[in-house]
Short mmCIF file of C-alpha atoms and ligand atoms in Angstrom, two decimals:
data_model
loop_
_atom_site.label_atom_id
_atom_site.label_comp_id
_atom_site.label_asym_id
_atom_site.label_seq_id
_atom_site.Cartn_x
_atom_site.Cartn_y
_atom_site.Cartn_z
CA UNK K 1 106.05 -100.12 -26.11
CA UNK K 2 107.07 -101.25 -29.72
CA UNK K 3 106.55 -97.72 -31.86
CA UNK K 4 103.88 -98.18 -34.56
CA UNK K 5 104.47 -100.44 -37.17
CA UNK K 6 102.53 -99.34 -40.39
CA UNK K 7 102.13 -99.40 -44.07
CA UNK K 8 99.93 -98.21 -46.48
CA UNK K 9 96.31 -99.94 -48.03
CA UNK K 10 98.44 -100.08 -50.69
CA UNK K 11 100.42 -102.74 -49.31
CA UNK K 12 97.60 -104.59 -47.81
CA UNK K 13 96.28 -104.87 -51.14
CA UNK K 14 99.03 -106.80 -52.52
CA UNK K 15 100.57 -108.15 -50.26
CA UNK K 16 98.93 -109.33 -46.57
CA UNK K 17 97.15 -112.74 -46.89
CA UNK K 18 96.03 -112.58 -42.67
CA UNK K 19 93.84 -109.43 -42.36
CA UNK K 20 92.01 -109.05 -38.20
CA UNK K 21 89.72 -106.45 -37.36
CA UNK K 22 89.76 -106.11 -34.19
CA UNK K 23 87.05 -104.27 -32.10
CA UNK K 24 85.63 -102.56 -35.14
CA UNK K 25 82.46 -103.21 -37.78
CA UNK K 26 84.22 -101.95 -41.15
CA UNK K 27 80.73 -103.28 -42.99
CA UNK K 28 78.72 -100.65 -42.03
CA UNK K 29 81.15 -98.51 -40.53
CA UNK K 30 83.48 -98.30 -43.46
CA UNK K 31 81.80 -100.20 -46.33
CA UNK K 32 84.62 -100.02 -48.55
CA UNK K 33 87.11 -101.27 -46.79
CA UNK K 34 86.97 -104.92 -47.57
CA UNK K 35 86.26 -104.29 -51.67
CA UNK K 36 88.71 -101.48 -52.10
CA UNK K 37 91.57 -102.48 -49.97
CA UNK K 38 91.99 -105.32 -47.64
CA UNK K 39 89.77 -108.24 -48.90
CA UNK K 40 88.56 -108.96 -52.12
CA UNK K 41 90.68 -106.92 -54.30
CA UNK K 42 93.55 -109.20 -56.58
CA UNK K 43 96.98 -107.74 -55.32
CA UNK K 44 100.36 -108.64 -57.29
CA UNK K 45 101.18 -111.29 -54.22
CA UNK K 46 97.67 -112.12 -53.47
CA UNK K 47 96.48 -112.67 -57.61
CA UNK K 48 93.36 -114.55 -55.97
CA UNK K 49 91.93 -111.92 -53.95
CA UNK K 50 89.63 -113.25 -51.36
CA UNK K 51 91.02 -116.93 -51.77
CA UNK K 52 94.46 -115.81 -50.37
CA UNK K 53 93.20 -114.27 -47.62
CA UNK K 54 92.16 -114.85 -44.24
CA UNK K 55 89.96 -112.76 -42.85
CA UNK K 56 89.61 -113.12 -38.22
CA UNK K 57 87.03 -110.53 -36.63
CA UNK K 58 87.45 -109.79 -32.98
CA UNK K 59 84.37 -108.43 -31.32
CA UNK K 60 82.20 -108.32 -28.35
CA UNK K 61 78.92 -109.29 -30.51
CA UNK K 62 78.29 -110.53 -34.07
CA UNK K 63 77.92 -107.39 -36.08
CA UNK K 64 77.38 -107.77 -39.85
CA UNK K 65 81.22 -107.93 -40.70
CA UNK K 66 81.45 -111.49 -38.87
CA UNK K 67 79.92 -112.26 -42.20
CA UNK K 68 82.27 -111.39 -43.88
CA UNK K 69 85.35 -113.31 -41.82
CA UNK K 70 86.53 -116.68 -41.87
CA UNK K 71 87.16 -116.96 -38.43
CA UNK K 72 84.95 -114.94 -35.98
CA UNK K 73 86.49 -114.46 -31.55
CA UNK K 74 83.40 -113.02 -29.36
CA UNK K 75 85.53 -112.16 -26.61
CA UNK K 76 83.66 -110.56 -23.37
CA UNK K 77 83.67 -107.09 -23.26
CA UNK K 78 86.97 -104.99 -21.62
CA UNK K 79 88.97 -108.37 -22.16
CA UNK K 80 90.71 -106.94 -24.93
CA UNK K 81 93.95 -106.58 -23.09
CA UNK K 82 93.96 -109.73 -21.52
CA UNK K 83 93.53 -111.44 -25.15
CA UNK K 84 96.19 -108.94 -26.67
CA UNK K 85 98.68 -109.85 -23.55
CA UNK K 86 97.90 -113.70 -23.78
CA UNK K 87 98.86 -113.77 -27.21
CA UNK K 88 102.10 -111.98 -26.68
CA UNK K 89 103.04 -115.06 -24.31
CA UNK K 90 102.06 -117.59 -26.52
CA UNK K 91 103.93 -115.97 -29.33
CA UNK K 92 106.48 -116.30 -27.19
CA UNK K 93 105.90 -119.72 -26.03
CA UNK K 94 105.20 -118.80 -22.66
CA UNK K 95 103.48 -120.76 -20.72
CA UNK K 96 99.48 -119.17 -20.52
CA UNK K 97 96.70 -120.42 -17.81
CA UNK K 98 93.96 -121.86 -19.21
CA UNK K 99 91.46 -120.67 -16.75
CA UNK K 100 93.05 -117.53 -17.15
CA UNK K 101 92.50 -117.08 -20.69
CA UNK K 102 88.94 -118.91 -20.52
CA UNK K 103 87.47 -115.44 -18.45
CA UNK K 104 88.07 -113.37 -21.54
CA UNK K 105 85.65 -115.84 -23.33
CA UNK K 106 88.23 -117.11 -25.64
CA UNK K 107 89.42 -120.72 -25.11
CA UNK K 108 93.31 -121.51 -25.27
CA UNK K 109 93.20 -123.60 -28.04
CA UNK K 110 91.51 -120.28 -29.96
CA UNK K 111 94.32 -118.15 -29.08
CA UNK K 112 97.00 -120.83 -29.97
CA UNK K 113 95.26 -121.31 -33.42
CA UNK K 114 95.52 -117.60 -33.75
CA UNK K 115 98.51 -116.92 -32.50
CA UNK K 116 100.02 -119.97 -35.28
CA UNK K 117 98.28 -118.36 -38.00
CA UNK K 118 99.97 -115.08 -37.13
CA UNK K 119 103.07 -116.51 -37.25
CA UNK K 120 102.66 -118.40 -40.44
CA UNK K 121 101.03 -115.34 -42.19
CA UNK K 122 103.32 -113.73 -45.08
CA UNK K 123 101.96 -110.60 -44.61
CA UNK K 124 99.64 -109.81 -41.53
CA UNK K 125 97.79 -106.64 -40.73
CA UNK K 126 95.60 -105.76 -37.33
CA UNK K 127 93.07 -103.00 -38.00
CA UNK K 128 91.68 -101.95 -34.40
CA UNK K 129 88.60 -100.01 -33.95
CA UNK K 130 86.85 -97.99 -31.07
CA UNK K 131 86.14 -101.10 -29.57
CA UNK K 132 89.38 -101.44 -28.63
CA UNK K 133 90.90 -97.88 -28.08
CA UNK K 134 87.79 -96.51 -25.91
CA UNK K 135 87.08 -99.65 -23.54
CA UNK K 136 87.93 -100.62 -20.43
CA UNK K 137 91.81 -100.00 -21.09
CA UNK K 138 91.74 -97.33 -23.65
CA UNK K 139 95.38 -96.31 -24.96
CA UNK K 140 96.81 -99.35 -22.70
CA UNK K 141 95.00 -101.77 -25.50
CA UNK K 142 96.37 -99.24 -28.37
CA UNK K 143 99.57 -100.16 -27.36
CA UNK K 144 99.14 -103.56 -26.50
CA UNK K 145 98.11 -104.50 -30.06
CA UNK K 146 100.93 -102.50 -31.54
CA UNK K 147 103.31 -104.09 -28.86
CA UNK K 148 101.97 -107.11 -30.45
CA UNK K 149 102.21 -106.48 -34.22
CA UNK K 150 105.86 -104.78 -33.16
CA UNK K 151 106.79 -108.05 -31.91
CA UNK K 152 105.00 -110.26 -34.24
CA UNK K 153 108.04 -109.14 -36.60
CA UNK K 154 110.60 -111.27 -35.45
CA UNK K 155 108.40 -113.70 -37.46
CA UNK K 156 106.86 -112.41 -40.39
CA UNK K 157 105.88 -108.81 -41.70
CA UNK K 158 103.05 -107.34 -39.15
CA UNK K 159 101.51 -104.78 -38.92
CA UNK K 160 98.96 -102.31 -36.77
CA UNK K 161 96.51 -99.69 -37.86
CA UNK K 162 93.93 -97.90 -36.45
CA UNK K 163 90.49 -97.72 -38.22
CA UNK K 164 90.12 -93.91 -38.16
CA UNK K 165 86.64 -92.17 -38.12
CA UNK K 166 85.11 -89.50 -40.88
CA UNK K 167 86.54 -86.68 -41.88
CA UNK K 168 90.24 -85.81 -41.76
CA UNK K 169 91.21 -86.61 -37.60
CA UNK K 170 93.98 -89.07 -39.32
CA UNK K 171 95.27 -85.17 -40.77
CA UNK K 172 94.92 -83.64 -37.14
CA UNK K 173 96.91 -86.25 -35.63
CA UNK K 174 99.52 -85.75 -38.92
CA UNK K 175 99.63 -82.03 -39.40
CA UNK K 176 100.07 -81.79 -35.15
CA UNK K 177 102.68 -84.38 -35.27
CA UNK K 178 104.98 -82.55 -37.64
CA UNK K 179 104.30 -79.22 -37.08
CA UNK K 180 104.67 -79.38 -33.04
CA UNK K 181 105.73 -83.03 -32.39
CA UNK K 182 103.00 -84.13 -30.94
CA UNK K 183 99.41 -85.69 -32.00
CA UNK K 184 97.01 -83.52 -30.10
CA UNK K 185 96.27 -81.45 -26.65
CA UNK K 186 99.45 -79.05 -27.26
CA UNK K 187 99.83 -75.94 -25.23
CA UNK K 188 101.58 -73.38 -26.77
CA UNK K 189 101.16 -70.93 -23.64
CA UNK K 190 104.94 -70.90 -22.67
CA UNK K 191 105.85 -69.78 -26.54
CA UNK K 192 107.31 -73.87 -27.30
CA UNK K 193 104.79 -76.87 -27.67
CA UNK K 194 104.12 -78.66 -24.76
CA UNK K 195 101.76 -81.80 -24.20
CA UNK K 196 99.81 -83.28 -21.66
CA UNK K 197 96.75 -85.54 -22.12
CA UNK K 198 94.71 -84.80 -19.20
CA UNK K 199 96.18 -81.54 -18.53
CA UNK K 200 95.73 -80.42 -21.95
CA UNK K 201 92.83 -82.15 -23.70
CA UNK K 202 89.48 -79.99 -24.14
CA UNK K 203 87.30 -82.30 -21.75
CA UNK K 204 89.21 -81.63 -18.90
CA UNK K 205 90.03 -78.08 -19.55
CA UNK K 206 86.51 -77.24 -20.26
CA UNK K 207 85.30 -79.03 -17.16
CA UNK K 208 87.87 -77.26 -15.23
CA UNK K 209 87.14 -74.63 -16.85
CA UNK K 210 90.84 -73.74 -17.76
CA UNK K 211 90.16 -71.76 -21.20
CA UNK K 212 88.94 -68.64 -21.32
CA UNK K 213 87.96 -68.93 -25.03
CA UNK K 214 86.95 -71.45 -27.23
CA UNK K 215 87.48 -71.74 -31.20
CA UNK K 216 85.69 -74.63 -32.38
CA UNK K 217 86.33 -75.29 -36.55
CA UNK K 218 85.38 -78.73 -38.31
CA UNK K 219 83.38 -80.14 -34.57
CA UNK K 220 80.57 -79.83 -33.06
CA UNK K 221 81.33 -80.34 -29.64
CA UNK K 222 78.24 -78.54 -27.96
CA UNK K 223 76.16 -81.74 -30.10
CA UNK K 224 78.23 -84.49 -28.19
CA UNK K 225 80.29 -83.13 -25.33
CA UNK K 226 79.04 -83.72 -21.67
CA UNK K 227 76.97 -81.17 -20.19
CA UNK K 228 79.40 -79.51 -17.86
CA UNK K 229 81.57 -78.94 -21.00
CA UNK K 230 79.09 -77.61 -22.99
CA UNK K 231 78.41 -75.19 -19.98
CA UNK K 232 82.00 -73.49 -19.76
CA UNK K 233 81.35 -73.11 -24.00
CA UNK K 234 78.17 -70.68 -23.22
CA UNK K 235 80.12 -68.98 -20.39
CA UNK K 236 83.24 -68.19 -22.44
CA UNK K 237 83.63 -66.30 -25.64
CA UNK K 238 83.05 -69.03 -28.18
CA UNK K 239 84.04 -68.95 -32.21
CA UNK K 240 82.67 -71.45 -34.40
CA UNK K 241 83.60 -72.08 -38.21
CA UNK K 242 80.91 -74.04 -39.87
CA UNK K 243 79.53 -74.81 -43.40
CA UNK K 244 75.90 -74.40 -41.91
CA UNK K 245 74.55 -72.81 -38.26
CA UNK K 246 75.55 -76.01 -36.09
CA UNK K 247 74.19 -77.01 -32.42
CA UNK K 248 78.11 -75.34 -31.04
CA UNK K 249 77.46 -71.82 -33.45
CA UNK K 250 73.89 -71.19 -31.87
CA UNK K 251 75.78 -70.87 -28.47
CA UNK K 252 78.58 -69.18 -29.79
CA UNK K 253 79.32 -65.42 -29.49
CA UNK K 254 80.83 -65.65 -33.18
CA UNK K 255 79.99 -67.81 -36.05
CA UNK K 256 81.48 -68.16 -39.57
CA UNK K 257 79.95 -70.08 -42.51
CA UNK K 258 82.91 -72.28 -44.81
CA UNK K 259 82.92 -74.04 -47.39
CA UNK K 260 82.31 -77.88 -46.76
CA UNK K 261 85.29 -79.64 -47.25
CA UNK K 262 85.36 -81.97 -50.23
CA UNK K 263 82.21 -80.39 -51.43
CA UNK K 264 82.83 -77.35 -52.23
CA UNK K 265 86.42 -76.67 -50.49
CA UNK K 266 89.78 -78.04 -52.22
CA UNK K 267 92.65 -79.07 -50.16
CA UNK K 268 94.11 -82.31 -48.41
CA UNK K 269 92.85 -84.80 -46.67
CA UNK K 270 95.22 -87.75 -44.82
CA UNK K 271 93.09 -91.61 -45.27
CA UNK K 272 93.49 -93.58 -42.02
CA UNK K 273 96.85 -95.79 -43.38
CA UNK K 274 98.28 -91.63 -43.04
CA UNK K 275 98.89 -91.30 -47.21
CA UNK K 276 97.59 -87.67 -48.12
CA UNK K 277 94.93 -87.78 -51.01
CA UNK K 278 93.92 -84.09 -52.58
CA UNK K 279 90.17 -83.32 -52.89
CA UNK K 280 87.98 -82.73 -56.56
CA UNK K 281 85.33 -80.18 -54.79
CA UNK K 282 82.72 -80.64 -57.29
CA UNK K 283 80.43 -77.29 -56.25
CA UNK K 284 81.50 -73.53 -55.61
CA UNK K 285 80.50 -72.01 -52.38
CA UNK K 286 79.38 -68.77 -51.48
CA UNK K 287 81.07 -69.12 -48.47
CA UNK K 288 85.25 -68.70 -47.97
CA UNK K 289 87.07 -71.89 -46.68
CA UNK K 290 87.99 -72.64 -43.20
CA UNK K 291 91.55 -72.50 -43.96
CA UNK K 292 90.91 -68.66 -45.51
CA UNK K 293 89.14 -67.59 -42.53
CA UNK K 294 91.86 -68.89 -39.94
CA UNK K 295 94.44 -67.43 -41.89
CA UNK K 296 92.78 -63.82 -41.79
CA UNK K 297 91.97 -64.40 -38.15
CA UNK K 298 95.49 -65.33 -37.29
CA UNK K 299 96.35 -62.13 -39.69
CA UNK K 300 94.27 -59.82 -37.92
CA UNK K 301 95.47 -60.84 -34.40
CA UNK K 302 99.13 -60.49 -35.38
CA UNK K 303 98.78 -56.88 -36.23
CA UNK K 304 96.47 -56.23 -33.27
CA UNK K 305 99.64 -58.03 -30.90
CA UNK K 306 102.10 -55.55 -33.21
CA UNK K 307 100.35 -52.29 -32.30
CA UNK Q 1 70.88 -77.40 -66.46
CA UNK Q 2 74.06 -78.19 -67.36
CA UNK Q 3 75.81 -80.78 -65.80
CA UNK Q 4 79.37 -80.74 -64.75
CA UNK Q 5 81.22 -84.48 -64.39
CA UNK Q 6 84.07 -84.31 -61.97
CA UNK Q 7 86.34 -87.81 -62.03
CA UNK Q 8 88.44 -89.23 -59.67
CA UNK Q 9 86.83 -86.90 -56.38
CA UNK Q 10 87.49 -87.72 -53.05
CA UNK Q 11 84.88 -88.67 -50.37
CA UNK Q 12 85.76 -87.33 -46.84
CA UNK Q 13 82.63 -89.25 -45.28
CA UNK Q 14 84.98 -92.40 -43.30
CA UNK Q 15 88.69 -93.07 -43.06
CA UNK Q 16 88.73 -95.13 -46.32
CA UNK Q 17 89.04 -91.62 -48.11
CA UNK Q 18 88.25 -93.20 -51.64
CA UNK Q 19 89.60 -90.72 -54.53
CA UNK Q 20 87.48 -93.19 -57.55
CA UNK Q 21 84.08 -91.37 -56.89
CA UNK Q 22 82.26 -89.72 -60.22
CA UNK Q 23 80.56 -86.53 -59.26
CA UNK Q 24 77.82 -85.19 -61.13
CA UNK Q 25 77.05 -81.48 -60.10
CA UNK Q 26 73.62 -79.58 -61.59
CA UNK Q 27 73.89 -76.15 -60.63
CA UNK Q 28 74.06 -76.07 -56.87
CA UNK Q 29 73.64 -79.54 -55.77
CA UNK Q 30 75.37 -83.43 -56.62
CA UNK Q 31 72.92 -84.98 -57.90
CA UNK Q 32 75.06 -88.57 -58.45
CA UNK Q 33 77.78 -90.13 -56.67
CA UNK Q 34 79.24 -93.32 -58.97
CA UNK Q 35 81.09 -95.63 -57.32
CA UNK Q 36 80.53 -93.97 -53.76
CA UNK Q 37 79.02 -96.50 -50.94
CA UNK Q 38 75.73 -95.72 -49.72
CA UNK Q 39 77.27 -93.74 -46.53
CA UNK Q 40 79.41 -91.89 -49.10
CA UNK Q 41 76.16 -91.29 -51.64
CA UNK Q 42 74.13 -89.31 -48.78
CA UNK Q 43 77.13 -87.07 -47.71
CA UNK Q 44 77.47 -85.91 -51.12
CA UNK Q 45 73.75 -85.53 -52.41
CA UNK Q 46 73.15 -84.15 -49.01
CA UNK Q 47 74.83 -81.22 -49.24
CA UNK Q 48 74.74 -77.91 -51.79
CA UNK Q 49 76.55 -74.57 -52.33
CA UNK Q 50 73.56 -72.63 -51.45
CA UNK Q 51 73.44 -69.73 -49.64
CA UNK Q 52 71.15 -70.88 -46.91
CA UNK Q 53 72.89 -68.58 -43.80
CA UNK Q 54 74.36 -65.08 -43.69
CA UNK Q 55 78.38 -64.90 -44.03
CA UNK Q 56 78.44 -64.82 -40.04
CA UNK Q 57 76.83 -64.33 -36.77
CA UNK Q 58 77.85 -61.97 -34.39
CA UNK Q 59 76.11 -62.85 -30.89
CA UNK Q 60 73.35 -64.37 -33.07
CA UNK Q 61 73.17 -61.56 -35.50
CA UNK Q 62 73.85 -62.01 -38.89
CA UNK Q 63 76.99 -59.86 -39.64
CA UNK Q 64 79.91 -59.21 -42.48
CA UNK Q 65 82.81 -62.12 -42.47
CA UNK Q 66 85.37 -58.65 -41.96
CA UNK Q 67 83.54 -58.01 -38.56
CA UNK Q 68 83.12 -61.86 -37.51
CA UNK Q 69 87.00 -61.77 -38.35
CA UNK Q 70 87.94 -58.51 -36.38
CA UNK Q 71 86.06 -60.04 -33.29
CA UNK Q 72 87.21 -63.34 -33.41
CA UNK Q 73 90.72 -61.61 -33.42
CA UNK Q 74 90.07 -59.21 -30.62
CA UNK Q 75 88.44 -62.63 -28.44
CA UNK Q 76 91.66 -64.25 -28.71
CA UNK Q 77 93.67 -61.47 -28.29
CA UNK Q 78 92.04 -60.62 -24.76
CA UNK Q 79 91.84 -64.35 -23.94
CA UNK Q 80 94.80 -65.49 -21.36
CA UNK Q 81 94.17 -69.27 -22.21
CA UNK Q 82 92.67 -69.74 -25.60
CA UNK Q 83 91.67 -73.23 -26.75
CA UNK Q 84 90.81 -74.15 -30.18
CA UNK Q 85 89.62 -77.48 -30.87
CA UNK Q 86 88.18 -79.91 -33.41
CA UNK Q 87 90.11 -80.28 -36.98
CA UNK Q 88 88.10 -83.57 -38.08
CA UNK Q 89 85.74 -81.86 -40.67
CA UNK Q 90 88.46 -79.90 -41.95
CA UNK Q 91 91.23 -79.65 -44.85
CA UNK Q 92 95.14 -80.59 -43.45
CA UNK Q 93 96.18 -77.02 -45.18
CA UNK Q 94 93.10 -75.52 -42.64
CA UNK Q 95 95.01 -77.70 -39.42
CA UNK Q 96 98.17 -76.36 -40.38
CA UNK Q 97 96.83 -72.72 -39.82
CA UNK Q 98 94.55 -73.53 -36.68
CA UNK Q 99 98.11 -74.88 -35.12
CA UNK Q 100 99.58 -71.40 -36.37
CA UNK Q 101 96.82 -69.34 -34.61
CA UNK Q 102 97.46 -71.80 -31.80
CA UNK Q 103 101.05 -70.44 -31.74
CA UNK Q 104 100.44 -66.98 -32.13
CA UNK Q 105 97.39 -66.75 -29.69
CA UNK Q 106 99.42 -68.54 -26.94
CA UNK Q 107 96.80 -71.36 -26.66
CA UNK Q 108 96.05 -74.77 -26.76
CA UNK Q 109 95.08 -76.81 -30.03
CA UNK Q 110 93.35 -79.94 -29.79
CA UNK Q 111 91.67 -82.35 -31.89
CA UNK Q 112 88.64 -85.72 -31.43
CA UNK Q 113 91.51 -87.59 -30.88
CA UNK Q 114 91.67 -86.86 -27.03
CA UNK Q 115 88.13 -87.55 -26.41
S1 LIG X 1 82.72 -93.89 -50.37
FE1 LIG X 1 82.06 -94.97 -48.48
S2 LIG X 1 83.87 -96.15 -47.89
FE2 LIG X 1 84.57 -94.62 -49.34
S3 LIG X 1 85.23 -92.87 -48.05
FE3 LIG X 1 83.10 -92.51 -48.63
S4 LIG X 1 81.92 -93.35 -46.91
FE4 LIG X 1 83.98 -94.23 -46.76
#
């Protein structure tokens, strides 16, 4: 594996002229992506905005942001890898099977087109979506196309991002990384952080039923979680901090309203390239904010362990 | 009623987290969004800072936030294996203290990301 090689939007603004999305629909998924940061806008190395730019979509079907590329590669669906590791090769000049490379639903010349355009780029950038990172493959294809952008440097500037979802799980991922060293699922049960996907993520501990109490705050996992999950959250005591009465706080044994955050609850939020950006709430809630009510829970529970 | 302009606010709504939005707030409500997309537009105008639920629940009662607090506290105390889960919806100064809790409570903290 090849770390994570990043940058900001910043960056990709002004300076990448070979921008792939790959396994994601940023037009309806993330409208503003293209205007505000990786297409049209006139960076100080790309002054013509779109005209510098070359813009390849990677996809299992033609949503609307094929529109919007130059080039467009319907590949068949859980081929990802195969594309990611055939490209790696040809980088590499290895030799690459045709027929091979034909059962993705790419051709060879495709891939050696791309793969030449990667390496002639000045400044490329891969943003990969869920259609990547939660198909046949999963974190495998994360780290193939990082692998890929890591190596892609011996050539030319490249980089990888992921094309995070709503809210603030790019801040999760963040605030867990530097406050415990790791991204998510950390146990704290032994007094140090420990991690474990698998062992440690809520699916499987709720299916297991390993918890013996839930806190839910900013999800609403009872709304989207398979059943047997959502079973062990009615049989345990469950805590749910909410801005309104949500699917998970009707099941739960305690609920809290909060302020919505952004709305009507100040604070930080991380955007997907990881750059923190402070919120303007414009309203004033009646309610206290999430991070108020955590901190008087935690509060409360370290003079109850002090008695 | 008067309205209040706030400049430069931030829209949570997808990972583009654009800080250029104009907010215009009437009393209780946004009623305009400039320069938010259409995905963007509905979050904001869709919500309000009314007082549409009591300050908490307790076992589907409404109840005082000092009670909902106490209990919480005593759940987590009792619990051998707490879990608390989600942060997506929420501010990074709110994930910093749900990893805190985490610590104190002996328990696991976990966020979308796993799913
Ligand atoms: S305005 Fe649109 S593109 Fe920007 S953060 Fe909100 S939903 Fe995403």
């Amino acid at each position: 594996m090849g770390g994570k090689p990043a940058c900001t939007l910043g960056e990709v603004k002004n300076r990448a002229d070979l921008i792939i999305y790959w396994g994601g629909n940023p037009a309806e998924c993330h409208p503003r992506h293209f205007t505000k940061y990786t297409l049209t806008p006139k960076g100080k190395f790309t002054p013509n905005g779109r005209k510098d730019r070359t813009m390849v979509l990677v996809d299992i079907r033609e949503t609307p942001s094929a529109r919007a590329a130059d080039i467009f590669l319907q590949i068949r669906p859980g081929r990802d890898f195969e594309v990611l590791t055939a490209l790696r090769a040809i980088i590499k000049d290895q030799p690459v099977d045709p027929e091979r490379v034909a059962q993705t639903g790419l051709t060879l010349d495709q891939l050696r087109d791309l793969a030449g355009r990667m390496k002639r780029a000045r400044f490329g950038v891969m943003f990969f979506g869920m259609g990547l990172t939660m198909t046949r493959g999963k974190y495998m294809n994360s780290s193939a196309i990082l692998t890929l952008a890591a190596e892609l440097n011996a050539f030319t500037k490249f980089i990888a991002m992921p094309m995070r979802g709503h809210g603030n799980v790019t801040g999760a991922d963040t605030v867990l990384r530097w406050t415990t060293g790791y991204p998510f699922g950390v146990c704290f049960n032994r007094g140090y952080p420990r991690y474990n996907p698998g062992e440690f993520s809520t699916i499987d501990l709720l299916v297991r039923g390993d918890v013996d109490a839930v806190l839910v705050v900013g999800a609403d996992p009872a709304a989207t979680m398979p059943q047997p999950a959502i079973e062990h959250l009615k049989r345990v005591p469950t805590i749910v901090l909410d801005p309104k009465v949500s699917t998970t706080m009707r099941i739960a044994r305690v609920g809290i309203l909060t302020a919505a955050t952004g709305i009507s609850a100040g604070g930080t939020v991380y955007r997907m390239d990881e750059v923190p950006i402070p919120l303007r709430p414009a309203l004033r809630s009646p309610y206290p904010t999430d991070e108020e009510v955590l901190r008087r829970i935690r509060q409360t529970l370290a003079a109850r362990t002090d008695e | 009623m008067a309205v209040t302009v706030v400049q430069n606010a931030t829209c949570t709504f997808c990972g583009c987290v654009c800080d250029d939005i104009e907010l215009h707030a009437e009393g209780d409500r946004i009623v305009k969004a400039k320069n938010a997309c259409s995905l963007g537009e509905a979050w904001f105008l869709h919500h309000t800072a009314e007082r549409l639920y009591p300050d908490a629940l307790i076992d589907g009662q409404p109840a005082s936030l000092d009670a909902a607090v106490e209990r919480a506290a005593e759940i987590l105390d009792r619990a051998d294996l707490p879990l608390i889960y989600g942060l997506s919806n929420i501010t990074s100064e709110a994930q910093r203290e749900a990893v805190f809790l985490a610590e104190l409570a002996g328990g696991i903290v976990d966020s979308h990301t796993s799913l």
